[in-house]
Coordinates of C-alpha atoms in Angstrom, one line a residue:
M129 CA 18.2 -19.6 -11.2
Q130 CA 14.4 -18.4 -10.7
E131 CA 12.4 -18.3 -13.7
R132 CA 9.9 -15.4 -13.2
E133 CA 7.5 -14.1 -16.2
N134 CA 8.4 -10.1 -17.1
Q135 CA 6.2 -7.3 -18.9
T136 CA 6.0 -9.5 -22.3
G137 CA 5.0 -12.9 -20.9
E138 CA 8.1 -14.4 -21.6
S139 CA 10.5 -15.7 -18.7
A140 CA 13.3 -14.5 -17.9
E141 CA 16.3 -15.8 -15.0
E142 CA 16.4 -13.7 -12.2
P143 CA 19.6 -13.3 -10.7
R144 CA 20.7 -14.6 -7.0
V145 CA 21.4 -11.6 -5.6
R146 CA 22.8 -11.6 -1.8
V147 CA 24.3 -9.5 0.8
M148 CA 28.1 -9.6 1.0
S149 CA 29.3 -10.2 4.4
E150 CA 32.0 -7.5 5.9
D151 CA 34.9 -9.5 5.1
E152 CA 33.7 -10.0 1.1
A153 CA 32.9 -6.3 0.9
R154 CA 36.2 -5.1 2.9
D155 CA 38.7 -7.2 0.3
Y156 CA 36.4 -7.2 -2.9
Q157 CA 38.0 -4.5 -5.1
G158 CA 35.0 -2.9 -7.3
V159 CA 32.0 -1.4 -8.0
T160 CA 29.3 -2.2 -5.1
I161 CA 26.1 -1.3 -4.3
E162 CA 25.5 -0.3 -0.9
E163 CA 21.6 0.0 0.3
R164 CA 21.3 2.7 3.3
K165 CA 19.2 1.0 5.8
D166 CA 18.0 4.2 7.2
S167 CA 16.6 5.4 4.2
G168 CA 16.3 2.5 1.4
E169 CA 17.8 4.1 -0.9
Q170 CA 20.8 2.9 -3.1
H171 CA 24.2 4.6 -3.8
V172 CA 26.8 3.0 -6.0
E173 CA 30.5 2.7 -3.9
E174 CA 33.2 3.9 -5.7
P175 CA 35.5 1.0 -5.4
H176 CA 39.0 2.2 -2.8
D177 CA 42.6 1.2 -2.1
R178 CA 43.0 -0.6 1.0
Y179 CA 44.0 3.2 2.6
G180 CA 40.4 4.4 1.5
R181 CA 41.2 6.2 -1.4
A182 CA 39.6 7.0 -4.4
D183 CA 41.3 4.5 -6.9
D184 CA 41.8 7.0 -10.3
L185 CA 44.4 4.0 -12.4
R186 CA 40.3 2.5 -12.8
G187 CA 40.0 0.9 -16.3
S188 CA 43.5 1.7 -16.6
G189 CA 44.9 -2.3 -16.4
I190 CA 47.9 -1.2 -14.4
R191 CA 47.7 -3.0 -10.6
I192 CA 49.9 -1.8 -8.4
H193 CA 50.7 -4.7 -6.1
T194 CA 52.9 -4.4 -2.8
F195 CA 54.9 -6.7 -0.6
S196 CA 54.3 -5.9 3.1
T197 CA 56.0 -8.6 5.1
A198 CA 57.9 -11.8 4.0
G199 CA 55.7 -14.0 6.7
S200 CA 52.4 -13.0 4.6
M201 CA 54.2 -14.4 1.8
S202 CA 53.2 -17.8 0.1
W203 CA 55.7 -20.8 0.0
L204 CA 55.7 -20.1 -3.8
T205 CA 56.3 -16.4 -4.3
K206 CA 59.6 -17.0 -1.8
A207 CA 60.8 -19.7 -4.1
A208 CA 60.2 -17.5 -7.2
L209 CA 61.2 -14.4 -5.5
V210 CA 64.9 -16.4 -4.6
V211 CA 64.8 -18.3 -8.1
G212 CA 64.6 -14.4 -9.7
G213 CA 67.4 -13.1 -7.5
A214 CA 70.1 -15.8 -8.5
A215 CA 69.0 -15.9 -12.5
V216 CA 69.4 -12.1 -11.7
V217 CA 73.5 -13.1 -9.9
A218 CA 74.0 -15.8 -12.3
F219 CA 73.5 -12.9 -15.5
L220 CA 76.1 -10.8 -14.0
I221 CA 78.3 -12.8 -13.1
F222 CA 78.6 -15.0 -16.2
V223 CA 77.2 -12.9 -18.9
A224 CA 77.8 -9.1 -18.1
V225 CA 80.8 -9.2 -16.2
P226 CA 83.0 -11.4 -19.4
V227 CA 81.2 -8.8 -22.0
L228 CA 82.5 -5.6 -20.2
F229 CA 86.0 -7.6 -19.8
V230 CA 86.0 -8.6 -23.0
A231 CA 84.6 -5.0 -24.6
A232 CA 87.2 -3.8 -22.4
G233 CA 90.2 -5.7 -23.7
I234 CA 89.0 -4.9 -27.1
G235 CA 89.8 -0.9 -26.3
V236 CA 92.3 -0.6 -24.8
T237 CA 94.3 -3.0 -28.3
A238 CA 92.7 -0.5 -30.1
W239 CA 94.2 1.9 -28.7
L240 CA 97.5 0.7 -28.1
L241 CA 97.4 -0.3 -31.8
L242 CA 96.4 3.7 -33.5
R243 CA 99.3 3.9 -30.6
F244 CA 102.1 2.1 -32.1
I245 CA 101.1 3.0 -35.5
R246 CA 100.9 6.7 -34.9
G247 CA 103.8 7.3 -32.6

């Protein structure tokens, strides 16, 4: 970092600032300061989503992730989705369905016993 003297005579670090490339500017999600080449003035550019709309969820801590096509996902993401799906299916087969059958069996047994006792 370059150092320069401020008005009080103390040295202050000057941050390195550069203009973002078109790709960086398009992909950047934060607030930027745009310089208009014709007038030399600056204005603050509010963050927009990929459809050009202003980001209404700014500062809320909510991020929305979407999956466009399977071809754009990394192999690690695909593997995580497969493992997650397999875990859900295994839970349903080995836990949820047997618990439902046991609960139904207890219910039918209780109903038969009550009917026999009252009967």
